[in-house]
Amino acid sequence: MKDNLYEKVKKYIAAHGMIQAGDCIVAGISGGADSVCMLRLLARMQKEIPFRLAVVHVNHGLRAEAKEDAAFVEELCRRWEIPFFLREVDMPGYAREHKMSEEEAGRNLRYQAFAQILREIKEGAPGKIAVAHNADDRAETMLFHMFRGSGLRGLGSIRPVREAVIRPLLCVNRGQIEAYLSREGLTWREDRTNGEDAYARNRIRHHILSYAQQEICQKSVSHMGELADILAETEDYLERETERFYDRYVTEELIGPENREEGMAGEIKIELAGLSEEDMVMKKRVLFRALEKITPCRKDITARHIQALLSLMDKDGSKELSLPYGIRAGKEYDLLFLKRPSARELPENILPELSVNQERLTPGVPLTIAVPNTGSFIFTLWEADFLPPPALLYRKEQNNQENRYTKWFDYDKITTSLLLRTRKAGDYFTIDEALHTQSVKQYMIDRKIPKARRGGMYLLADGAHILWAPGYRTSRLYEAGKNTRRILEVRLIGGNDGRTNRSVVDGTGRR
């Protein structure tokens, strides 16, 4: 009975071709139960399969007990005679610099460290990175993707093997892992944040998945793992079929240097006579793949855009419609084309105006407005008794790189209704204390913002006066000062506009 888990994991590794003789494997070991179990199993497996094994422990520079975790892992490696590498990183600093959540920053830094050590030690051998996700992690990820909206790819959840990354423990759950460690007389380190509800995944684990196991089906996690395998296999098959149909019906062309630099097609032509006869599933997937090839951000493609293209396919005659990023879709006889605008063709104001309803601004209560292809703007009104720290009132703080996507404005200087919109003729900034102005058009030219991006950039506008071009500049007229009584704080999280990324920019909006 003692070796049941070992045998199960060994079979799982063999079934997915995770480890072969001669491999060099870098294991990411945190010191938690999952990673300690994986390390123990891999060390045992070396006696049956000749492969090299090394451990990387990443100290994120966040938890007070991090040094103790590192010492614990190092001692395990000394005892089991496994090479140990410690990497210390500044996760909070990396998150601020790259405008992402600390959770995402930590994941990026870990995989960077694993890959770096693997490059240094593999010496020409096939290199792999082993991480200790288990069956519970896989079920949580499936639910997380389902709740947020996902297709087959997301519902397939965590894969056993993805490129050089292997996950030997996906076939066992956390309870089985802890029971195995107890039988082996092994201890592990507990991360106190795992018991908190700060992250969405933790809330799913503590409240949703645990309820499902206790009240609906005790084997919920294993059943979800089986479903994930089925969905992943189905997605892989459909991906191969999509490529086959795409090659049959679709032609890509590069137009303009900006498309070549970004690695995207400038124009795509789809033969409708053939594609129209295919099953609806494959029609949608081919259209989705075409949009992936011509738009800069996959997340901006929605079911609404696919449905619009399907409707266009069914219409008689020559028709057109507009898509994100100034892309035009059109039908001419038996051809459907998707075309990115060249610099001189970019249509202006193709995206909707969004009003910032100032009547809904309650002091201290954030108001969030989601903006297509950009992210979410969060507006918070601060009055005299609740103003942010005085340092935020100074211009040098406004222009600080760290606060590139959080800005503060004197609310009482706003004269008309605030709008989030794309640029219009006559838009301008106030550029200095003497209240000289510069047109938005000239500013974008001076900053060498590609014309293909200008028409899709959302601006915060007070009439024709632009308060803020996110990622670039603010207007001097609206700066908060010593006599400011009300401040409007504006944060942009997520999206691509102004070179933000797709994750949270700043958790608090203040230093």
Coordinates of N, CA and C in Angstrom, one line a residue, residues 171-313:
C171 N -2.0 13.6 -11.5 CA -2.8 12.5 -11.3 C -3.2 12.2 -9.9
V172 N -2.7 13.0 -8.9 CA -3.0 12.7 -7.5 C -3.4 14.0 -6.8
N173 N -4.2 13.9 -5.8 CA -4.7 15.1 -5.1 C -3.9 15.5 -3.9
R174 N -4.3 16.6 -3.3 CA -3.5 17.1 -2.1 C -3.6 16.1 -0.9
G175 N -4.8 15.5 -0.7 CA -4.9 14.6 0.4 C -4.0 13.4 0.2
Q176 N -3.9 12.9 -1.0 CA -3.1 11.7 -1.2 C -1.6 12.1 -1.0
I177 N -1.2 13.3 -1.4 CA 0.1 13.8 -1.3 C 0.5 13.9 0.2
E178 N -0.3 14.5 1.0 CA 0.0 14.6 2.4 C 0.1 13.3 3.1
A179 N -0.8 12.4 2.7 CA -0.8 11.0 3.3 C 0.5 10.3 3.0
Y180 N 1.0 10.4 1.7 CA 2.2 9.8 1.3 C 3.4 10.4 2.1
L181 N 3.4 11.7 2.3 CA 4.5 12.3 3.0 C 4.5 11.9 4.5
S182 N 3.3 11.8 5.1 CA 3.3 11.3 6.5 C 3.8 9.9 6.6
R183 N 3.4 9.0 5.6 CA 3.9 7.6 5.7 C 5.4 7.6 5.5
E184 N 6.0 8.5 4.7 CA 7.4 8.6 4.5 C 8.2 9.3 5.7
G185 N 7.4 9.8 6.6 CA 8.1 10.6 7.7 C 8.7 11.9 7.3
L186 N 8.1 12.5 6.2 CA 8.6 13.8 5.7 C 7.7 14.9 6.1
T187 N 8.4 16.1 6.4 CA 7.7 17.3 6.7 C 7.7 18.2 5.5
W188 N 7.0 19.3 5.6 CA 7.0 20.3 4.6 C 6.7 21.7 5.2
R189 N 6.8 22.7 4.4 CA 6.6 24.1 4.8 C 5.2 24.5 4.4
E190 N 4.5 25.2 5.3 CA 3.2 25.7 5.0 C 3.2 27.2 4.6
D191 N 2.7 27.6 3.5 CA 2.5 29.0 3.1 C 1.2 29.5 3.7
R192 N 1.3 30.4 4.6 CA 0.1 30.9 5.3 C -0.9 31.5 4.3
T193 N -0.4 32.1 3.2 CA -1.3 32.7 2.2 C -2.3 31.7 1.6
N194 N -1.9 30.4 1.6 CA -2.8 29.4 1.0 C -4.1 29.2 1.8
G195 N -4.1 29.6 3.1 CA -5.3 29.6 3.9 C -6.1 30.8 3.8
E196 N -5.7 31.8 3.1 CA -6.4 33.1 3.0 C -7.3 33.1 1.7
D197 N -8.2 34.0 1.7 CA -9.1 34.1 0.6 C -8.8 35.3 -0.3
A198 N -7.5 35.7 -0.3 CA -7.1 36.9 -1.0 C -7.2 36.7 -2.5
Y199 N -6.9 35.5 -3.0 CA -6.9 35.2 -4.4 C -8.2 34.4 -4.8
A200 N -8.6 34.6 -6.0 CA -9.8 34.0 -6.5 C -9.7 32.5 -6.5
R201 N -8.5 32.0 -6.8 CA -8.3 30.5 -6.8 C -8.4 29.9 -5.4
N202 N -7.9 30.7 -4.4 CA -8.1 30.2 -3.0 C -9.6 30.1 -2.6
R203 N -10.4 31.1 -3.1 CA -11.8 31.1 -2.7 C -12.5 29.9 -3.4
I204 N -12.1 29.6 -4.6 CA -12.6 28.4 -5.3 C -12.3 27.2 -4.5
R205 N -11.0 27.1 -4.1 CA -10.5 25.9 -3.4 C -11.3 25.7 -2.0
H206 N -11.4 26.8 -1.3 CA -11.9 26.7 0.1 C -13.4 26.6 0.1
H207 N -14.1 27.2 -0.8 CA -15.6 27.3 -0.7 C -16.4 26.5 -1.8
I208 N -15.9 26.5 -3.0 CA -16.6 25.9 -4.1 C -16.2 24.4 -4.3
L209 N -14.9 24.2 -4.5 CA -14.5 22.8 -4.7 C -14.7 22.0 -3.5
S210 N -14.4 22.5 -2.3 CA -14.6 21.7 -1.1 C -16.1 21.4 -0.9
Y211 N -17.0 22.3 -1.3 CA -18.4 22.0 -1.2 C -18.8 20.9 -2.1
A212 N -18.3 21.0 -3.4 CA -18.6 20.0 -4.4 C -18.2 18.6 -3.9
Q213 N -17.0 18.5 -3.3 CA -16.5 17.2 -2.8 C -17.3 16.6 -1.6
Q214 N -17.7 17.6 -0.7 CA -18.5 17.1 0.5 C -19.9 16.9 0.2
E215 N -20.6 17.7 -0.6 CA -22.0 17.7 -0.8 C -22.5 17.1 -2.1
I216 N -21.7 17.0 -3.1 CA -22.1 16.6 -4.4 C -21.5 15.2 -4.8
C217 N -20.2 15.2 -4.9 CA -19.5 13.9 -5.2 C -18.1 13.9 -4.7
Q218 N -17.8 12.9 -3.9 CA -16.5 12.9 -3.2 C -15.3 12.8 -4.2
K219 N -15.6 12.3 -5.4 CA -14.6 12.1 -6.4 C -14.6 13.3 -7.5
S220 N -15.2 14.4 -7.1 CA -15.3 15.6 -8.0 C -14.0 15.9 -8.7
V221 N -12.9 16.0 -7.9 CA -11.6 16.4 -8.4 C -11.1 15.4 -9.5
S222 N -11.2 14.1 -9.2 CA -10.7 13.1 -10.2 C -11.6 13.1 -11.4
H223 N -12.9 13.3 -11.2 CA -13.8 13.4 -12.4 C -13.5 14.6 -13.3
M224 N -13.2 15.7 -12.6 CA -12.8 16.9 -13.4 C -11.5 16.7 -14.1
G225 N -10.6 16.0 -13.5 CA -9.3 15.7 -14.2 C -9.5 14.9 -15.4
E226 N -10.4 13.8 -15.3 CA -10.8 13.0 -16.5 C -11.4 13.9 -17.6
L227 N -12.3 14.8 -17.2 CA -12.9 15.7 -18.1 C -11.9 16.6 -18.8
A228 N -11.0 17.1 -18.0 CA -9.9 18.0 -18.6 C -9.1 17.2 -19.6
D229 N -8.8 15.9 -19.4 CA -8.1 15.1 -20.4 C -8.9 15.0 -21.7
I230 N -10.2 14.7 -21.5 CA -11.1 14.6 -22.7 C -11.1 15.9 -23.5
L231 N -11.3 17.0 -22.7 CA -11.4 18.3 -23.4 C -10.1 18.7 -24.1
A232 N -9.0 18.4 -23.4 CA -7.7 18.7 -24.0 C -7.4 17.9 -25.3
E233 N -7.8 16.6 -25.2 CA -7.6 15.8 -26.4 C -8.5 16.3 -27.5
T234 N -9.8 16.7 -27.2 CA -10.7 17.2 -28.2 C -10.1 18.5 -28.8
E235 N -9.6 19.4 -27.9 CA -9.1 20.6 -28.4 C -7.9 20.4 -29.3
D236 N -7.0 19.4 -29.0 CA -5.9 19.1 -29.8 C -6.3 18.7 -31.2
Y237 N -7.3 17.8 -31.2 CA -7.8 17.3 -32.5 C -8.4 18.4 -33.3
L238 N -9.2 19.3 -32.7 CA -9.9 20.4 -33.4 C -8.8 21.4 -33.9
E239 N -7.7 21.6 -33.1 CA -6.7 22.4 -33.6 C -6.0 21.9 -34.9
R240 N -5.8 20.6 -34.9 CA -5.2 20.1 -36.1 C -6.2 20.2 -37.3
E241 N -7.5 20.0 -37.1 CA -8.4 20.1 -38.1 C -8.6 21.6 -38.6
T242 N -8.5 22.5 -37.6 CA -8.6 23.9 -37.9 C -7.4 24.3 -38.8
E243 N -6.2 23.9 -38.5 CA -5.1 24.2 -39.4 C -5.3 23.6 -40.8
R244 N -5.9 22.5 -40.9 CA -6.1 21.8 -42.2 C -7.1 22.7 -43.0
F245 N -8.2 23.0 -42.4 CA -9.2 23.8 -43.1 C -8.7 25.3 -43.4
Y246 N -7.9 25.8 -42.4 CA -7.4 27.1 -42.6 C -6.5 27.2 -43.8
D247 N -5.6 26.2 -43.9 CA -4.7 26.1 -45.1 C -5.5 25.9 -46.4
R248 N -6.6 25.3 -46.3 CA -7.4 25.0 -47.5 C -8.1 26.2 -48.0
Y249 N -8.7 27.0 -47.1 CA -9.6 28.1 -47.5 C -9.0 29.5 -47.3
V250 N -7.9 29.7 -46.6 CA -7.4 31.0 -46.2 C -6.1 31.3 -46.9
T251 N -6.0 32.6 -47.3 CA -4.7 33.1 -47.8 C -4.3 34.4 -47.1
E252 N -3.1 34.4 -46.6 CA -2.6 35.6 -45.9 C -1.6 36.4 -46.7
E253 N -1.7 37.7 -46.5 CA -0.7 38.6 -47.2 C -0.2 39.6 -46.2
L254 N 1.1 40.0 -46.3 CA 1.7 41.0 -45.5 C 1.6 42.3 -46.2
I255 N 1.0 43.4 -45.5 CA 0.9 44.7 -46.2 C 1.5 45.7 -45.2
G256 N 2.5 46.4 -45.6 CA 3.1 47.5 -44.8 C 4.1 47.0 -43.8
P257 N 5.1 47.8 -43.5 CA 6.2 47.4 -42.6 C 5.7 47.2 -41.2
E258 N 4.6 48.0 -40.7 CA 4.2 47.8 -39.4 C 3.6 46.4 -39.1
N259 N 3.0 45.8 -40.2 CA 2.5 44.5 -40.0 C 3.6 43.4 -40.0
R260 N 4.6 43.7 -40.8 CA 5.7 42.8 -40.8 C 6.5 42.7 -39.5
E261 N 6.6 43.9 -38.9 CA 7.3 44.0 -37.6 C 6.6 43.3 -36.5
E262 N 5.2 43.4 -36.6 CA 4.4 42.8 -35.5 C 4.1 41.3 -35.8
G263 N 4.5 40.8 -36.9 CA 4.3 39.4 -37.2 C 2.9 39.0 -37.5
M264 N 2.1 40.0 -38.0 CA 0.7 39.7 -38.2 C 0.4 39.9 -39.7
A265 N -0.6 39.3 -40.2 CA -1.1 39.4 -41.6 C -1.6 40.8 -41.7
G266 N -1.4 41.4 -42.9 CA -2.0 42.7 -43.2 C -3.4 42.5 -43.9
E267 N -3.5 41.4 -44.6 CA -4.8 41.1 -45.2 C -5.0 39.6 -45.3
I268 N -6.2 39.2 -45.0 CA -6.6 37.8 -45.1 C -7.8 37.6 -46.0
K269 N -7.7 36.6 -46.9 CA -8.8 36.3 -47.8 C -9.3 34.9 -47.5
I270 N -10.6 34.8 -47.4 CA -11.2 33.5 -47.1 C -12.2 33.1 -48.2
E271 N -12.0 31.9 -48.7 CA -12.8 31.4 -49.8 C -14.2 30.9 -49.2
L272 N -15.2 31.6 -49.5 CA -16.5 31.3 -48.9 C -17.2 30.1 -49.5
A273 N -17.0 29.8 -50.8 CA -17.7 28.7 -51.4 C -17.4 27.4 -50.7
G274 N -16.1 27.2 -50.3 CA -15.8 26.0 -49.6 C -16.1 26.0 -48.1
L275 N -15.7 27.1 -47.4 CA -15.9 27.2 -46.0 C -17.4 27.2 -45.6
S276 N -18.3 27.8 -46.4 CA -19.7 27.8 -46.1 C -20.3 26.5 -46.1
E277 N -19.7 25.5 -46.7 CA -20.3 24.1 -46.7 C -19.8 23.3 -45.5
E278 N -18.9 23.8 -44.7 CA -18.3 23.1 -43.6 C -19.2 23.2 -42.4
D279 N -19.0 22.3 -41.4 CA -19.8 22.4 -40.1 C -19.6 23.7 -39.4
M280 N -20.6 24.2 -38.7 CA -20.5 25.4 -38.0 C -19.4 25.5 -37.1
V281 N -19.0 24.4 -36.4 CA -17.9 24.5 -35.5 C -16.6 24.9 -36.2
M282 N -16.4 24.3 -37.4 CA -15.2 24.6 -38.1 C -15.2 26.0 -38.7
K283 N -16.4 26.4 -39.1 CA -16.5 27.8 -39.6 C -16.0 28.8 -38.6
K284 N -16.6 28.6 -37.4 CA -16.2 29.5 -36.3 C -14.7 29.5 -36.0
R285 N -14.2 28.3 -35.9 CA -12.7 28.2 -35.6 C -11.8 28.8 -36.6
V286 N -12.2 28.6 -37.9 CA -11.4 29.2 -39.0 C -11.5 30.7 -38.9
L287 N -12.7 31.2 -38.7 CA -12.8 32.7 -38.5 C -12.0 33.2 -37.3
F288 N -12.1 32.5 -36.2 CA -11.4 32.9 -35.0 C -9.9 32.9 -35.3
R289 N -9.4 31.8 -36.0 CA -8.0 31.8 -36.3 C -7.6 32.9 -37.2
A290 N -8.4 33.3 -38.2 CA -8.1 34.4 -39.0 C -8.0 35.7 -38.2
L291 N -8.9 35.9 -37.3 CA -8.9 37.1 -36.5 C -7.6 37.1 -35.6
E292 N -7.3 35.9 -35.1 CA -6.0 35.8 -34.3 C -4.8 36.3 -35.1
K293 N -4.8 36.0 -36.4 CA -3.6 36.3 -37.2 C -3.6 37.8 -37.6
I294 N -4.7 38.5 -37.4 CA -4.7 39.9 -37.9 C -4.9 40.9 -36.8
T295 N -5.2 40.5 -35.6 CA -5.3 41.4 -34.5 C -4.2 41.3 -33.5
P296 N -3.8 42.4 -32.8 CA -2.6 42.3 -32.0 C -2.9 41.6 -30.6
C297 N -4.1 41.4 -30.2 CA -4.4 40.8 -28.9 C -5.6 39.9 -29.0
R298 N -5.3 38.6 -28.7 CA -6.3 37.5 -28.8 C -7.5 37.8 -27.9
K299 N -7.3 38.4 -26.7 CA -8.4 38.5 -25.8 C -9.4 39.5 -26.3
D300 N -9.1 40.3 -27.3 CA -10.1 41.3 -27.8 C -11.0 40.7 -28.8
I301 N -10.8 39.4 -29.1 CA -11.7 38.7 -30.1 C -12.8 38.0 -29.2
T302 N -14.1 38.4 -29.5 CA -15.2 37.8 -28.8 C -16.1 37.1 -29.7
A303 N -17.1 36.3 -29.0 CA -18.1 35.6 -29.8 C -18.9 36.6 -30.7
R304 N -19.0 37.8 -30.2 CA -19.8 38.8 -31.0 C -19.1 39.1 -32.3
H305 N -17.8 39.1 -32.4 CA -17.1 39.4 -33.6 C -17.2 38.2 -34.6
I306 N -17.2 37.0 -34.0 CA -17.3 35.8 -34.9 C -18.7 35.7 -35.5
Q307 N -19.7 36.1 -34.6 CA -21.1 36.0 -35.1 C -21.3 37.1 -36.2
A308 N -20.7 38.2 -36.0 CA -20.8 39.3 -37.0 C -20.2 38.8 -38.4
L309 N -19.1 38.1 -38.3 CA -18.5 37.6 -39.6 C -19.4 36.5 -40.2
L310 N -20.0 35.7 -39.4 CA -20.9 34.7 -39.9 C -22.1 35.3 -40.6
S311 N -22.6 36.4 -40.0 CA -23.7 37.1 -40.6 C -23.3 37.7 -41.9
L312 N -22.1 38.2 -42.0 CA -21.6 38.9 -43.2 C -21.5 37.8 -44.3
M313 N -21.0 36.6 -43.9 CA -20.9 35.5 -44.9 C -22.2 35.2 -45.6

